[in-house]
Structure formats: structure tokens, C-alpha cells
Short mmCIF file of C-alpha atoms and ligand atoms in Angstrom, two decimals:
data_model
loop_
_atom_site.label_atom_id
_atom_site.label_comp_id
_atom_site.label_asym_id
_atom_site.label_seq_id
_atom_site.Cartn_x
_atom_site.Cartn_y
_atom_site.Cartn_z
CA UNK A 196 16.24 -17.96 26.19
CA UNK A 197 17.44 -15.15 24.00
CA UNK A 198 14.75 -13.05 22.34
CA UNK A 199 14.42 -13.23 18.57
CA UNK A 200 16.05 -9.82 18.28
CA UNK A 201 19.05 -11.07 20.27
CA UNK A 202 19.30 -14.23 18.20
CA UNK A 203 19.26 -12.19 14.99
CA UNK A 204 21.91 -9.89 16.36
CA UNK A 205 24.14 -12.81 17.32
CA UNK A 206 23.93 -14.29 13.83
CA UNK A 207 24.59 -10.92 12.23
CA UNK A 208 27.72 -10.65 14.33
CA UNK A 209 28.80 -14.12 13.30
CA UNK A 210 28.37 -13.20 9.62
CA UNK A 211 30.29 -9.99 10.18
CA UNK A 212 33.17 -11.92 11.77
CA UNK A 213 33.30 -14.68 9.16
CA UNK A 214 35.83 -14.40 6.32
CA UNK A 215 33.94 -14.20 3.05
CA UNK A 216 35.23 -16.68 0.48
CA UNK A 217 34.18 -19.73 -1.52
CA UNK A 218 34.75 -22.04 1.42
CA UNK A 219 32.43 -20.10 3.77
CA UNK A 220 29.77 -19.20 1.18
CA UNK A 221 27.55 -22.08 2.13
CA UNK A 222 27.84 -21.36 5.82
CA UNK A 223 26.99 -17.67 5.35
CA UNK A 224 24.04 -18.61 3.15
CA UNK A 225 22.74 -20.79 5.96
CA UNK A 226 23.21 -18.01 8.50
CA UNK A 227 21.34 -15.51 6.31
CA UNK A 228 18.54 -18.00 5.86
CA UNK A 229 18.37 -18.40 9.63
CA UNK A 230 17.94 -14.65 9.98
CA UNK A 231 15.24 -14.64 7.32
CA UNK A 232 13.41 -17.38 9.18
CA UNK A 233 13.71 -15.64 12.55
CA UNK A 234 12.35 -12.43 11.01
CA UNK A 235 9.42 -14.38 9.61
CA UNK A 236 8.77 -15.85 13.07
CA UNK A 237 8.91 -12.42 14.62
CA UNK A 238 6.38 -11.15 12.14
CA UNK A 239 4.05 -14.03 12.85
CA UNK A 240 4.18 -13.19 16.56
CA UNK A 241 3.33 -9.60 15.75
CA UNK A 242 0.35 -10.60 13.66
CA UNK A 243 -0.85 -12.99 16.35
CA UNK A 244 -0.27 -10.34 18.99
CA UNK A 245 -2.58 -8.01 17.12
CA UNK A 246 -5.38 -10.57 17.28
CA UNK A 247 -6.43 -9.31 20.69
CA UNK A 248 -7.80 -5.89 21.40
CA UNK A 249 -10.26 -4.08 19.27
CA UNK A 250 -9.19 -3.67 15.68
CA UNK A 251 -10.61 -0.93 13.57
CA UNK A 252 -12.86 -1.90 10.81
CA UNK A 253 -13.75 1.05 8.69
CA UNK A 254 -16.32 0.26 6.10
CA UNK A 255 -15.13 1.17 2.65
CA UNK A 256 -17.18 3.86 1.11
CA UNK A 257 -16.56 5.68 -2.13
CA UNK A 258 -14.38 4.72 -5.04
CA UNK A 259 -11.00 4.66 -3.31
CA UNK A 260 -9.53 5.08 0.13
CA UNK A 261 -6.69 7.31 1.27
CA UNK A 262 -5.16 6.77 4.71
CA UNK A 263 -3.57 9.75 6.49
CA UNK A 264 -0.48 8.50 8.29
CA UNK A 265 1.56 10.95 10.33
CA UNK A 266 2.88 11.96 13.71
CA UNK A 267 0.54 13.36 16.35
CA UNK A 268 -0.46 17.02 15.87
CA UNK A 269 0.90 17.52 12.35
CA UNK A 270 -2.60 18.50 11.18
CA UNK A 271 -4.18 15.24 9.98
CA UNK A 272 -7.62 16.01 11.40
CA UNK A 273 -7.42 19.57 10.11
CA UNK A 274 -6.56 18.25 6.64
CA UNK A 275 -9.43 15.76 6.68
CA UNK A 276 -11.82 18.54 7.55
CA UNK A 277 -10.40 20.79 4.83
CA UNK A 278 -10.56 18.05 2.14
CA UNK A 279 -13.96 16.64 2.99
CA UNK A 280 -15.88 19.13 5.06
CA UNK A 281 -16.18 16.52 7.83
CA UNK A 282 -15.82 17.28 11.46
CA UNK A 283 -12.86 15.49 12.99
CA UNK A 284 -11.71 16.84 16.32
CA UNK A 285 -8.75 19.18 16.05
CA UNK A 286 -6.65 19.66 19.14
CA UNK A 287 -3.66 21.71 20.13
CA UNK A 288 -2.22 18.75 22.01
CA UNK A 289 -1.10 15.23 21.02
CA UNK A 290 -3.32 12.18 20.54
CA UNK A 291 -6.57 14.01 19.90
CA UNK A 292 -7.76 11.51 17.34
CA UNK A 293 -8.44 8.24 19.13
CA UNK A 294 -10.16 6.37 16.38
CA UNK A 295 -10.17 6.17 12.63
CA UNK A 296 -12.53 8.81 11.29
CA UNK A 297 -13.67 8.63 7.69
CA UNK A 298 -14.71 11.50 5.46
CA UNK A 299 -15.45 11.66 1.75
CA UNK A 300 -13.82 14.05 -0.70
CA UNK A 301 -15.69 14.72 -3.92
CA UNK A 302 -13.27 15.46 -6.71
CA UNK A 303 -13.86 15.44 -10.48
CA UNK A 304 -16.76 13.04 -10.09
CA UNK A 305 -14.85 10.59 -7.86
CA UNK A 306 -15.77 9.96 -4.26
CA UNK A 307 -12.53 9.46 -2.37
CA UNK A 308 -12.71 8.24 1.20
CA UNK A 309 -10.13 9.81 3.48
CA UNK A 310 -9.30 8.18 6.80
CA UNK A 311 -8.06 10.35 9.63
CA UNK A 312 -6.09 8.16 11.98
CA UNK A 313 -4.47 8.34 15.36
CA UNK A 314 -0.94 9.70 15.16
CA UNK A 315 1.66 7.04 14.52
CA UNK A 316 4.69 6.85 16.78
CA UNK A 317 7.90 4.89 16.74
CA UNK A 318 7.21 1.24 17.52
CA UNK A 319 3.74 1.33 15.93
CA UNK A 320 4.49 -1.80 13.92
CA UNK A 321 5.06 -3.60 17.21
CA UNK A 322 1.73 -2.37 18.52
CA UNK A 323 2.86 0.77 20.38
CA UNK A 324 0.34 3.58 20.76
CA UNK A 325 -2.61 2.94 18.48
CA UNK A 326 -0.12 1.41 16.05
CA UNK A 327 -2.07 -1.73 15.33
CA UNK A 328 -5.23 0.06 14.39
CA UNK A 329 -3.38 2.51 12.19
CA UNK A 330 -1.59 -0.29 10.43
CA UNK A 331 -4.73 -2.36 9.88
CA UNK A 332 -6.45 0.63 8.28
CA UNK A 333 -3.35 1.57 6.28
CA UNK A 334 -3.12 -1.93 4.82
CA UNK A 335 -6.57 -1.54 3.31
CA UNK A 336 -5.88 1.85 1.70
CA UNK A 337 -5.39 2.57 -1.99
CA UNK A 338 -2.95 5.37 -1.20
CA UNK A 339 -1.04 6.26 1.92
CA UNK A 340 -0.70 9.94 2.54
CA UNK A 341 2.43 10.45 4.63
CA UNK A 342 2.06 13.61 6.64
CA UNK A 343 4.59 15.63 8.56
CA UNK A 344 4.94 19.26 9.51
CA UNK A 345 7.78 21.75 9.69
CA UNK A 346 8.74 20.40 13.13
CA UNK A 347 8.11 16.64 12.76
CA UNK A 348 9.21 15.69 9.29
CA UNK A 349 10.88 12.33 9.71
CA UNK A 350 8.77 10.68 7.03
CA UNK A 351 11.63 8.23 6.57
CA UNK A 352 10.98 6.92 10.10
CA UNK A 353 7.24 6.64 9.36
CA UNK A 354 8.05 4.67 6.25
CA UNK A 355 10.24 2.33 8.31
CA UNK A 356 7.34 1.62 10.68
CA UNK A 357 5.10 0.82 7.74
CA UNK A 358 7.83 -1.32 6.23
CA UNK A 359 8.12 -3.35 9.41
CA UNK A 360 4.39 -3.91 9.26
CA UNK A 361 4.69 -5.36 5.74
CA UNK A 362 3.61 -2.23 3.84
CA UNK A 363 5.76 -1.37 0.82
CA UNK A 364 5.42 2.18 -0.50
CA UNK A 365 5.75 2.93 -4.21
CA UNK A 366 7.07 -0.54 -4.96
CA UNK A 367 5.85 -3.31 -7.21
CA UNK A 368 5.72 -6.93 -6.03
CA UNK A 369 8.94 -8.90 -6.70
CA UNK A 370 9.13 -10.30 -10.22
CA UNK A 371 9.56 -13.90 -9.12
CA UNK A 372 7.61 -17.06 -9.83
CA UNK A 373 7.84 -20.37 -8.07
CA UNK A 374 6.58 -23.70 -9.34
CA UNK A 375 6.88 -26.28 -6.59
CA UNK A 376 7.44 -29.91 -7.50
CA UNK A 377 7.80 -33.27 -5.70
CA UNK A 378 11.42 -33.96 -6.52
CA UNK A 379 14.52 -32.68 -8.25
CA UNK A 380 15.68 -30.21 -5.62
CA UNK A 381 15.67 -26.45 -6.08
CA UNK A 382 16.38 -25.11 -9.55
CA UNK A 383 17.15 -21.40 -9.81
CA UNK A 384 16.56 -19.61 -13.10
CA UNK A 385 17.43 -15.98 -13.46
CA UNK A 386 16.85 -13.79 -16.50
CA UNK A 387 19.62 -11.35 -15.50
CA UNK A 388 22.77 -11.55 -13.39
CA UNK A 389 22.18 -11.64 -9.63
CA UNK A 390 24.73 -9.42 -7.94
CA UNK A 391 23.33 -9.26 -4.41
CA UNK A 392 22.63 -12.89 -3.55
CA UNK A 393 24.37 -16.17 -4.25
CA UNK A 394 22.52 -19.29 -5.37
CA UNK A 395 23.44 -20.93 -2.09
CA UNK A 396 21.74 -18.14 -0.12
CA UNK A 397 18.64 -18.31 -2.27
CA UNK A 398 18.37 -22.07 -1.84
CA UNK A 399 18.90 -21.82 1.92
CA UNK A 400 16.18 -19.22 2.31
CA UNK A 401 13.76 -21.32 0.25
CA UNK A 402 14.53 -24.26 2.52
CA UNK A 403 13.95 -22.09 5.57
CA UNK A 404 10.43 -21.56 4.17
CA UNK A 405 9.98 -25.29 3.73
CA UNK A 406 10.57 -25.40 -0.02
CA UNK A 407 12.95 -28.19 -1.00
CA UNK A 408 11.86 -28.91 -4.57
CA UNK A 409 10.80 -26.62 -7.38
CA UNK A 410 11.82 -24.10 -10.01
CA UNK A 411 12.19 -20.49 -8.97
CA UNK A 412 12.38 -17.95 -11.78
CA UNK A 413 13.85 -14.59 -10.82
CA UNK A 414 13.53 -11.61 -13.15
CA UNK A 415 15.20 -8.87 -11.11
CA UNK A 416 18.40 -8.37 -9.14
CA UNK A 417 16.87 -9.36 -5.80
CA UNK A 418 18.23 -9.01 -2.29
CA UNK A 419 17.34 -11.09 0.78
CA UNK A 420 14.46 -8.82 1.83
CA UNK A 421 12.83 -9.00 -1.58
CA UNK A 422 13.01 -12.78 -1.62
CA UNK A 423 11.54 -12.97 1.87
CA UNK A 424 8.77 -10.53 0.84
CA UNK A 425 7.91 -12.89 -1.99
CA UNK A 426 7.96 -16.02 0.18
CA UNK A 427 6.03 -14.43 3.04
CA UNK A 428 3.35 -13.45 0.54
CA UNK A 429 1.44 -11.08 2.84
CA UNK A 430 3.03 -7.81 1.80
CA UNK A 431 0.96 -4.85 0.71
CA UNK A 432 2.19 -2.71 -2.20
CA UNK A 433 0.68 0.74 -2.16
CA UNK A 434 1.53 4.15 -3.67
CA UNK A 435 2.24 7.09 -1.40
CA UNK A 436 1.87 10.85 -1.48
CA UNK A 437 3.87 12.98 0.97
CA UNK A 438 3.00 16.38 2.45
CA UNK A 439 4.65 18.72 4.93
CA UNK A 440 2.13 20.94 6.70
CA UNK A 441 2.27 24.26 8.56
CA UNK A 442 4.55 26.03 6.10
CA UNK A 443 2.85 29.22 7.29
CA UNK A 444 5.14 28.83 10.29
CA UNK A 445 8.84 29.14 9.45
CA UNK A 446 9.50 27.16 6.26
CA UNK A 447 12.50 28.82 4.61
CA UNK A 448 14.87 27.82 7.40
CA UNK A 449 13.94 24.15 7.40
CA UNK A 450 13.21 23.56 3.71
CA UNK A 451 16.63 22.11 2.81
CA UNK A 452 16.80 20.03 5.93
CA UNK A 453 13.36 18.57 5.18
CA UNK A 454 14.36 17.79 1.61
CA UNK A 455 17.53 16.01 2.66
CA UNK A 456 15.83 14.10 5.44
CA UNK A 457 12.81 12.67 3.68
CA UNK A 458 14.50 11.96 0.35
CA UNK A 459 11.31 11.93 -1.69
CA UNK A 460 9.04 14.43 -3.40
CA UNK A 461 6.53 16.14 -1.18
CA UNK A 462 4.00 18.95 -1.35
CA UNK A 463 4.51 21.78 1.14
CA UNK A 464 1.08 22.80 2.43
CA UNK A 465 -0.64 24.96 4.98
CA UNK A 466 -4.03 23.55 5.86
CA UNK A 467 -4.78 26.61 7.94
CA UNK A 468 -4.15 29.05 5.09
CA UNK A 469 -5.29 26.75 2.32
CA UNK A 470 -1.90 26.69 0.57
CA UNK A 471 -1.12 23.66 -1.59
CA UNK A 472 -4.43 21.94 -0.83
CA UNK A 473 -5.76 22.06 -4.42
CA UNK A 474 -2.45 20.71 -5.70
CA UNK A 475 -2.71 17.88 -3.17
CA UNK A 476 -6.24 16.96 -4.29
CA UNK A 477 -5.04 16.80 -7.87
CA UNK A 478 -2.06 14.63 -6.94
CA UNK A 479 -4.25 12.22 -4.95
CA UNK A 480 -6.63 11.95 -7.89
CA UNK A 481 -3.83 11.38 -10.41
CA UNK A 482 -2.00 8.87 -8.23
CA UNK A 483 -5.14 6.82 -7.70
CA UNK A 484 -5.77 6.74 -11.45
CA UNK A 485 -9.42 6.83 -12.43
CA UNK A 486 -11.24 5.85 -15.59
CA UNK A 487 -14.66 6.92 -16.86
CA UNK A 488 -17.27 4.41 -17.91
CA UNK A 489 -20.54 5.33 -19.65
CA UNK A 490 -23.65 3.34 -18.91
CA UNK A 491 -26.04 2.45 -21.68
CA UNK A 492 -29.51 1.11 -20.87
CA UNK A 493 -30.41 -2.14 -22.65
CA UNK A 494 -32.68 -0.23 -24.98
CA UNK A 495 -31.63 3.35 -25.53
CA UNK A 496 -28.63 5.61 -25.73
CA UNK A 497 -25.62 5.74 -23.44
CA UNK A 498 -25.49 8.58 -20.94
CA UNK A 499 -22.44 10.40 -22.30
CA UNK A 500 -22.95 13.34 -19.95
CA UNK A 501 -22.32 11.69 -16.62
CA UNK A 502 -19.70 8.97 -16.62
CA UNK A 503 -19.21 6.61 -13.74
CA UNK A 504 -15.79 7.36 -12.27
CA UNK A 505 -14.02 4.23 -11.03
CA UNK A 506 -10.47 3.15 -10.20
CA UNK A 507 -8.23 1.97 -13.02
CA UNK A 508 -8.15 -1.82 -13.04
CA UNK A 509 -11.76 -2.11 -11.83
CA UNK A 510 -13.99 -4.82 -13.22
CA UNK A 511 -17.71 -5.11 -13.92
CA UNK A 512 -18.30 -6.31 -10.38
CA UNK A 513 -17.03 -2.96 -9.07
CA UNK A 514 -19.51 -1.14 -11.30
CA UNK A 515 -22.36 -3.39 -10.14
CA UNK A 516 -21.45 -2.85 -6.48
CA UNK A 517 -21.42 0.82 -7.21
CA UNK A 518 -24.86 0.92 -8.74
CA UNK A 519 -26.87 -1.22 -6.37
CA UNK A 520 -26.11 -4.23 -4.26
CA UNK A 521 -28.73 -6.31 -6.09
CA UNK A 522 -26.88 -5.91 -9.38
CA UNK A 523 -24.27 -8.56 -8.55
CA UNK A 524 -26.91 -11.01 -7.39
CA UNK A 525 -29.12 -10.48 -10.44
CA UNK A 526 -26.27 -10.15 -12.94
CA UNK A 527 -26.54 -12.19 -16.15
CA UNK A 528 -23.92 -10.65 -18.42
CA UNK A 529 -22.66 -7.28 -19.61
CA UNK A 530 -21.97 -5.88 -23.04
CA UNK A 531 -18.96 -3.67 -23.62
CA UNK A 532 -17.97 -1.23 -26.35
CA UNK A 533 -14.58 0.48 -26.31
CA UNK A 534 -10.94 -0.23 -25.57
CA UNK A 535 -11.47 -3.20 -23.26
CA UNK A 536 -13.74 -5.04 -25.71
CA UNK A 537 -12.36 -7.51 -28.26
CA UNK A 538 -15.14 -6.35 -30.59
CA UNK A 539 -17.97 -3.82 -30.15
CA UNK A 540 -20.70 -5.17 -27.94
CA UNK A 541 -18.69 -8.12 -26.58
CA UNK A 542 -20.52 -10.08 -23.88
CA UNK A 543 -18.48 -10.30 -20.70
CA UNK A 544 -18.73 -11.50 -17.09
CA UNK A 545 -18.23 -9.88 -13.70
CA UNK A 546 -14.43 -10.25 -13.79
CA UNK A 547 -13.95 -8.33 -17.03
CA UNK A 548 -11.55 -5.39 -16.51
CA UNK A 549 -12.75 -2.10 -17.93
CA UNK A 550 -10.83 0.65 -19.74
CA UNK A 551 -11.21 4.43 -19.86
CA UNK A 552 -14.25 5.60 -21.86
CA UNK A 553 -15.81 2.16 -22.24
CA UNK A 554 -19.55 2.04 -22.82
CA UNK A 555 -21.31 -0.61 -20.79
CA UNK A 556 -24.71 -2.29 -20.65
CA UNK A 557 -25.50 -4.54 -17.71
CA UNK A 558 -28.11 -7.23 -18.29
CA UNK A 559 -29.79 -8.60 -15.18
CA UNK A 560 -32.39 -11.26 -14.49
CA UNK A 561 -35.88 -9.90 -14.01
CA UNK A 562 -36.59 -9.32 -10.32
N1 GDP B 868 0.07 27.08 11.94
C1 GDP B 868 -0.63 26.04 11.52
N2 GDP B 868 -1.24 25.24 12.41
C2 GDP B 868 -1.96 24.19 11.95
C3 GDP B 868 -2.06 23.90 10.56
N3 GDP B 868 -2.82 22.79 10.43
C4 GDP B 868 -3.17 22.40 11.68
N4 GDP B 868 -2.66 23.23 12.61
C5 GDP B 868 -2.82 23.16 14.07
O1 GDP B 868 -2.09 22.05 14.58
C6 GDP B 868 -2.74 21.48 15.72
C7 GDP B 868 -2.96 19.98 15.54
O2 GDP B 868 -3.86 19.79 14.48
P1 GDP B 868 -4.68 18.42 14.31
O3 GDP B 868 -5.43 18.53 13.02
O4 GDP B 868 -5.46 18.11 15.53
O5 GDP B 868 -3.47 17.38 14.17
P2 GDP B 868 -3.52 15.78 14.19
O6 GDP B 868 -3.14 15.35 15.56
O7 GDP B 868 -2.46 15.37 13.19
O8 GDP B 868 -4.88 15.34 13.80
C8 GDP B 868 -4.04 22.29 15.87
O9 GDP B 868 -3.85 23.29 16.84
C9 GDP B 868 -4.25 22.91 14.50
O10 GDP B 868 -5.00 24.11 14.57
C10 GDP B 868 -1.39 24.78 9.64
O11 GDP B 868 -1.42 24.63 8.42
N5 GDP B 868 -0.71 25.81 10.18
MG1 MG B 869 -6.15 14.17 14.84
#
């Protein structure tokens, strides 16, 4: 039997060789849906395949996690050591880092966990090298730091590996909603013209995912991949920061080539000489987006000197976890003053989302 890759290729050829007109639209839609389904199958195999072997589980510590993803020997371990003062083994040869090594960077009151990972190589998303472990850790990160150096700077290839593992960099989830129903077929509603997919294709892909009835509302000009991302539902959307290391070694000659190749902003750094490292810390901090929350004891004044620094979008539960693990268990309610409160001193629960400069009192049951 042909492999999934071969089957996909055969269908792609068939599409390529089919005249595109009204009469064949339905047929092509079906073929595209078939490809979408095969890709989904392939992914499932990958995920199952990664069930064996030892996966890395790095306990989250700190307020946010940054995963260093890069080729072997670009300076990931050196950077971790420079940012956090930890001691990750630095080697002059490939594959020095065999496991995920965490360190914590203290910056402007935030504790940011940095994960040094084994170098990623082509085929990582299919489990090559330590690919699986890297990808598991990367999926749990709040930021992915793509790292190359003046010799290995194909960050576009790294991004492709992450993409194939379901990780979407600097993207937001598709603006699509689906309300399934028992009958009535598939109804497509779009709030703007769709230029990249026909209704037939959309319906076929939905059917390939087992959806035969329901209303799908589409609010962007989607393509097949975006629709499949939505239907697969297991994609990770995460911001990225890119660096190119070792600019102390020839940089002027390769600068333009690097720019053209990676097609995104990056910070040129030299870990060895400490160039660009402060700028990188700042960018990591800004990209993560932190807010400050002031704690006020039940009786007494808020501590306006030392805010708690937490990630934007955090709720009261995050704060409780932060303070002490008993706080969630003993939690009764919290009172909030500031931008997130409907009125000063509003009583809220664990799921309440906080805003910058909120003042917060947590009321617990007596122990
Ligand atoms: N010239 C130069 N060498 C560096 C720099 N950063 C790291 N290295 C060297 O590159 C090699 C690989 O570094 P390492 O941190 O182990 O890379 P990793 O495999 O990505 O973790 C080591 O010999 C480092 O000393 C840099 O900024 N400039
Ligand atoms: Mg290393």
C-alpha cells in the first residue's frame, strides 16, 4: 500500500492535471478534502508515535516559560547561562545538550523560566533526533525563542518543523465558529468574501472531519490549512522572538543574506561578548506582556512598593498559585479595585481576569 505521503502526492498531481472550471469544482473540492483528511491521519500517527519513549516533562516554574529552539551548537546553552546564571553544559561539538534544562531569569520583578533544549534538526516533527522532546516542551512555552547563528540561520526551516508539529508562530487562532446541528446540511456564513476557497471545498473538508450538519461562520479569508487547523483543534498559537548569535565572528558579509533568508525581524547577538543580550531580555519581557498587581491584606493598606508581576490575561487562580498552594484550596472570594473591577471592591472568584495595577485582597477560610 502506498504511504500517506505518496497518496497525498498522487492526489496533488491529479488536481494539478485537472482542468479548473465549474464542472470540475466539486471534484477538486473532494480531492482537496481527501488531502486534508490524509494530513490529519498522518498527524494522528505522529502523535501516537510519540507516545512511546520518554517524553520530557519540565515542571513549570516562574511566571512564564521561554523555550530556546535552534540548531545544534548555535549557542543555546551559552545563552541560557548568560540569561539566568545557570550551568548548562556548553560544548564545541554538536548535540551537547541531551535533555531540557531549565533556568530562571529575573527581570523587572518577573521570574521567567528559560528552557535550554537539544538542538532541533530537520525531521524533528517526525521524531528525528530529540525532536519529540523538543516539540513537547515547545508546545508548553509562552514564547518560542528561535535561535540561529551566523552559519546556521535557516530559521524558516525551523519554523516549518514547528509548523508540522502543530505550532503556529505569531498567529492568532482562525476566526471561525461552528455550531453543529442534527439536520439541515452544512450552512456556510462568511462576513467577507472568500477568495481562496470555494463553498464546495469548505463543505467537503467539513465532511471529511465527520461534520454533515451545522452552521459554520467564517470571519476571515481562510485557506485550506487554516480551516484544517480549526477543525483539528490541537494547534498551539505562540509568539516568537528570533536571534542570530555569534556576530562577533564575521557578520557584515552574511547580514543581508540572513535578512533575506529568515524574512522576519531578529536581534543580532553575541552571547560570548554580551552584545544584544540586554535588548533581548527587554524584548522577551515586552513580548510576554506582564501586569502588576498590588496585594492588600484584609485589614490594612495595600503594599504599593512591591507589586506581584504576572502574565497579562492571568486570573486570581494564578495569583493564588503564586502565593502558596493552599490559597486555592482555602479560597473563599477576592475583592478587586482597579481597571478589572466593575466597581471598587467588587467580589470575584478564581476565574476573574486581572488588569495592570489592580489592587487585590484574597479572603480565605480559616485554616
Ligand atoms: N564566537 C562565539 N562563539 C560562541 C558564542 N556563543 C556560543 N559560542 C560557542 O559555540 C559553541 C556551542 O555553544 P553551545 O552553547 O554549547 O551551543 P548549543 O548546542 O546551541 O547549546 C561553544 O563552543 C560556545 O563557546 C558567541 O557569541 N560567539
Ligand atoms: Mg546545548
